[in-house]
CSV table of C-alpha atoms in Angstrom, one decimal:
chain,number,residue,atom,x,y,z
A,1,MET,CA,53.0,11.3,128.7
A,2,LYS,CA,54.1,15.0,129.0
A,3,ALA,CA,52.7,17.8,127.0
A,4,THR,CA,55.2,19.2,124.6
A,5,GLN,CA,53.7,22.7,124.6
A,6,ASN,CA,52.3,25.0,127.2
A,7,PRO,CA,48.7,25.9,126.8
A,8,PRO,CA,48.2,29.3,125.2
A,9,THR,CA,47.9,32.2,127.7
A,10,PRO,CA,44.5,33.9,127.5
A,11,ILE,CA,44.7,37.4,125.9
A,12,GLN,CA,43.7,40.1,128.3
A,13,VAL,CA,41.4,42.5,126.5
A,14,THR,CA,41.4,45.9,128.2
A,15,PRO,CA,38.7,48.7,127.9
A,16,ALA,CA,41.1,50.6,125.7
A,17,ASP,CA,41.2,47.6,123.3
A,18,VAL,CA,37.4,47.4,123.3
A,19,LEU,CA,37.1,51.2,122.6
A,20,ARG,CA,39.5,51.0,119.7
A,21,MET,CA,37.6,48.0,118.2
A,22,ALA,CA,34.4,50.0,118.5
A,23,ALA,CA,36.0,53.0,116.7
A,24,LEU,CA,37.2,50.7,113.9
A,25,TYR,CA,33.8,49.1,113.7
A,26,LEU,CA,32.3,52.5,113.2
A,27,ARG,CA,35.0,53.4,110.5
A,28,ARG,CA,34.2,50.3,108.6
A,29,HIS,CA,30.5,49.9,108.9
A,30,GLY,CA,29.2,53.4,109.7
A,31,TRP,CA,27.8,55.4,112.6
A,32,HIS,CA,24.1,55.7,113.6
A,33,GLN,CA,22.0,57.8,116.0
A,34,GLY,CA,18.7,57.1,117.7
A,35,THR,CA,19.1,53.3,118.3
A,36,TYR,CA,21.9,50.9,118.8
A,37,TYR,CA,21.9,49.9,115.2
A,38,ALA,CA,20.4,51.2,111.9
A,39,ASN,CA,17.4,49.3,110.8
A,40,THR,CA,18.7,47.3,107.9
A,41,THR,CA,17.7,43.9,106.7
A,42,ASN,CA,20.1,41.0,106.2
A,43,ASN,CA,23.1,43.1,107.3
A,44,PRO,CA,25.0,41.5,110.1
A,45,THR,CA,27.1,44.6,110.4
A,46,PRO,CA,24.9,47.7,110.3
A,47,PRO,CA,25.9,51.2,111.2
A,48,ALA,CA,25.9,51.6,115.0
A,49,CYS,CA,25.9,54.2,117.7
A,50,ALA,CA,28.9,54.4,120.1
A,51,ALA,CA,27.3,52.0,122.7
A,52,GLY,CA,26.2,49.6,120.0
A,53,ALA,CA,29.7,49.5,118.5
A,54,ILE,CA,31.1,48.8,122.0
A,55,GLY,CA,28.6,45.9,122.3
A,56,ILE,CA,29.7,44.4,118.9
A,57,ALA,CA,33.3,44.8,119.9
A,58,CYS,CA,32.7,42.7,123.1
A,59,ALA,CA,30.4,40.1,121.7
A,60,GLY,CA,31.6,39.8,118.1
A,61,HIS,CA,27.9,40.2,116.8
A,62,LEU,CA,24.9,42.4,117.1
A,63,VAL,CA,23.7,42.7,120.7
A,64,GLU,CA,20.1,43.9,121.2
A,65,HIS,CA,19.9,43.3,125.0
A,66,PHE,CA,23.3,43.7,126.7
A,67,SER,CA,22.0,41.9,129.8
A,68,GLN,CA,22.0,38.8,127.7
A,69,LEU,CA,25.8,38.8,127.1
A,70,ASP,CA,27.8,36.1,128.7
A,71,PRO,CA,29.4,37.3,132.0
A,72,ASP,CA,32.9,38.1,130.6
A,73,ALA,CA,31.5,40.0,127.6
A,74,LEU,CA,29.2,41.9,129.8
A,75,ALA,CA,32.0,42.8,132.2
A,76,ASP,CA,34.1,44.0,129.2
A,77,TYR,CA,31.1,46.0,127.8
A,78,LEU,CA,30.4,47.7,131.2
A,79,ALA,CA,34.1,48.5,131.8
A,80,ALA,CA,34.6,50.0,128.3
A,81,LEU,CA,31.4,52.0,128.6
A,82,GLY,CA,32.5,53.2,132.0
A,83,VAL,CA,35.9,54.3,130.6
A,84,PHE,CA,34.0,56.1,127.8
A,85,VAL,CA,31.6,57.8,130.3
A,86,ASP,CA,34.5,59.0,132.4
A,87,TYR,CA,36.2,60.4,129.3
A,88,LEU,CA,33.0,62.3,128.2
A,89,ASP,CA,32.5,63.5,131.8
A,90,THR,CA,35.9,65.3,131.6
A,91,THR,CA,35.5,66.6,128.0
A,92,ALA,CA,31.8,67.0,127.5
A,93,PRO,CA,30.2,67.3,131.1
A,94,VAL,CA,26.4,67.8,131.4
A,95,PHE,CA,25.2,70.1,134.2
A,96,PHE,CA,21.7,70.4,135.4
A,97,ILE,CA,20.1,73.1,137.6
A,98,ASP,CA,17.4,71.7,139.9
A,99,GLU,CA,14.1,73.7,140.8
A,100,ASP,CA,15.8,75.3,143.7
A,101,GLY,CA,18.7,76.7,141.6
A,102,TYR,CA,21.4,74.2,142.8
A,103,LEU,CA,23.8,73.0,140.2
A,104,LEU,CA,23.7,69.3,139.8
A,105,ASP,CA,26.5,67.5,138.0
A,106,GLU,CA,25.3,64.4,136.1
A,107,HIS,CA,27.3,61.8,134.2
A,108,THR,CA,27.4,62.4,130.5
A,109,ALA,CA,25.2,59.6,129.0
A,110,PRO,CA,26.9,58.2,126.0
A,111,TYR,CA,23.5,57.6,124.4
A,112,SER,CA,22.3,61.2,124.5
A,113,TRP,CA,25.8,62.4,123.6
A,114,ASN,CA,25.9,60.2,120.6
A,115,ASP,CA,22.4,61.3,119.6
A,116,ASP,CA,23.0,65.1,119.8
A,117,PRO,CA,21.9,66.4,116.4
A,118,ASP,CA,25.2,68.4,116.0
A,119,ARG,CA,27.3,65.2,116.7
A,120,THR,CA,29.3,63.8,113.8
A,121,ALA,CA,30.7,60.4,113.2
A,122,GLU,CA,34.3,61.7,113.3
A,123,GLN,CA,33.6,63.2,116.7
A,124,VAL,CA,32.3,59.9,118.0
A,125,ILE,CA,35.2,57.9,116.5
A,126,THR,CA,37.8,60.4,117.8
A,127,ALA,CA,36.2,60.3,121.3
A,128,LEU,CA,36.3,56.5,121.4
A,129,GLU,CA,40.0,56.5,120.3
A,130,THR,CA,41.0,59.3,122.6
A,131,ALA,CA,39.3,57.7,125.5
A,132,ALA,CA,41.3,54.5,124.8
A,133,ASP,CA,44.6,56.5,124.6
A,134,GLU,CA,43.8,58.2,127.9
A,135,TRP,CA,43.0,54.9,129.6
A,136,ASP,CA,46.3,53.5,128.4
A,137,SER,CA,48.2,56.7,129.4
A,138,LEU,CA,46.7,56.5,133.0
A,139,ARG,CA,47.6,52.9,133.4
A,140,MET,CA,51.2,53.5,132.3
A,141,ALA,CA,51.6,56.4,134.5
A,142,GLY,CA,50.3,54.4,137.4
A,143,GLY,CA,52.9,51.7,136.7
A,144,GLU,CA,50.3,49.1,135.8
A,145,ASN,CA,50.5,46.9,132.7
A,146,ALA,CA,47.6,47.5,130.4
């Protein structure tokens, strides 16, 4: 007996897709600073920080320990977070001077960037969306299909 249909092709989720889903999550459920998620009871969709929203976008639920994600979701999380860090490094770089006066360039941590007291929800959402757009733009310019 022959199958009458081909099995569905798995959908490839890109880091840009994850970043856009994280931005949408923040628009719908709110933004938070200080921890991955706001401490709310009986709320499966609490306000989240940028990294927490990326985790939810990958797993589909709250993620307290990202190392406990299944391998595919963890790979998606790390890829999206890496794209976001790369974007922050170009738009909001952090520079440190060591004790000898040498300039050290450090990666911009999305956690401290998110938790800056002057940061706003709109800045975080815009950064996630812009990082996604930049990732797509770089893939198209390089001739790769996103």
